[in-house]
Amino acid sequence: MATAAHSGVPAKAPSRKDLSGPALRTFFRIADAWGLKEAEQMKLLGLESRSTFQTWKRGAVAAIPKDALERISYVMGIYKGLKMLLPRTANEWVRKPNEAPLFAGRPAIERMASGNVADLYVVRQYIDAQRG
């Protein structure tokens, strides 16, 4: 049986609804691996409401905003890049002081949890640049 990819018909991109559940489950697994506090998780997701955060954590949401998916995408890229760069110590890296100019001696999680999506972007770029 032919699939969309083989039939010459472009595959339909997954919707936010399709991506929300897997993205949130992955995010919360990464948050556990990194030992993130609830407040840090909320900042990474761009949330101010604890009740919304708890709803998302329970998986009781149909679709999360595009901004949250973008943030999770950056977190996933940072996680993957760290696992490739530092297989044994990747999870600890986010809390260790970092002398790179981007972090000014502070742990990466402080930059990542600023609440600004741009900070997740620059940390992701930094990790990708370190990988070469």
mmCIF file of C-alpha atoms in Angstrom, residues 24 50-61:
data_model
loop_
_atom_site.group_PDB
_atom_site.id
_atom_site.type_symbol
_atom_site.label_atom_id
_atom_site.label_comp_id
_atom_site.label_asym_id
_atom_site.label_seq_id
_atom_site.Cartn_x
_atom_site.Cartn_y
_atom_site.Cartn_z
ATOM 1 C CA LEU A 24 4.719 17.852 26.758
ATOM 2 C CA ARG A 50 0.388 27.401 38.005
ATOM 3 C CA SER A 51 -3.054 25.922 37.271
ATOM 4 C CA THR A 52 -2.307 25.911 33.525
ATOM 5 C CA PHE A 53 1.046 24.286 34.266
ATOM 6 C CA GLN A 54 -0.638 21.562 36.343
ATOM 7 C CA THR A 55 -3.201 20.972 33.590
ATOM 8 C CA TRP A 56 -0.413 20.570 31.035
ATOM 9 C CA LYS A 57 1.528 18.275 33.351
ATOM 10 C CA ARG A 58 -1.525 16.024 33.689
ATOM 11 C CA GLY A 59 -1.815 15.969 29.897
ATOM 12 C CA ALA A 60 -5.308 17.436 30.068
ATOM 13 C CA VAL A 61 -4.860 19.869 27.187
#
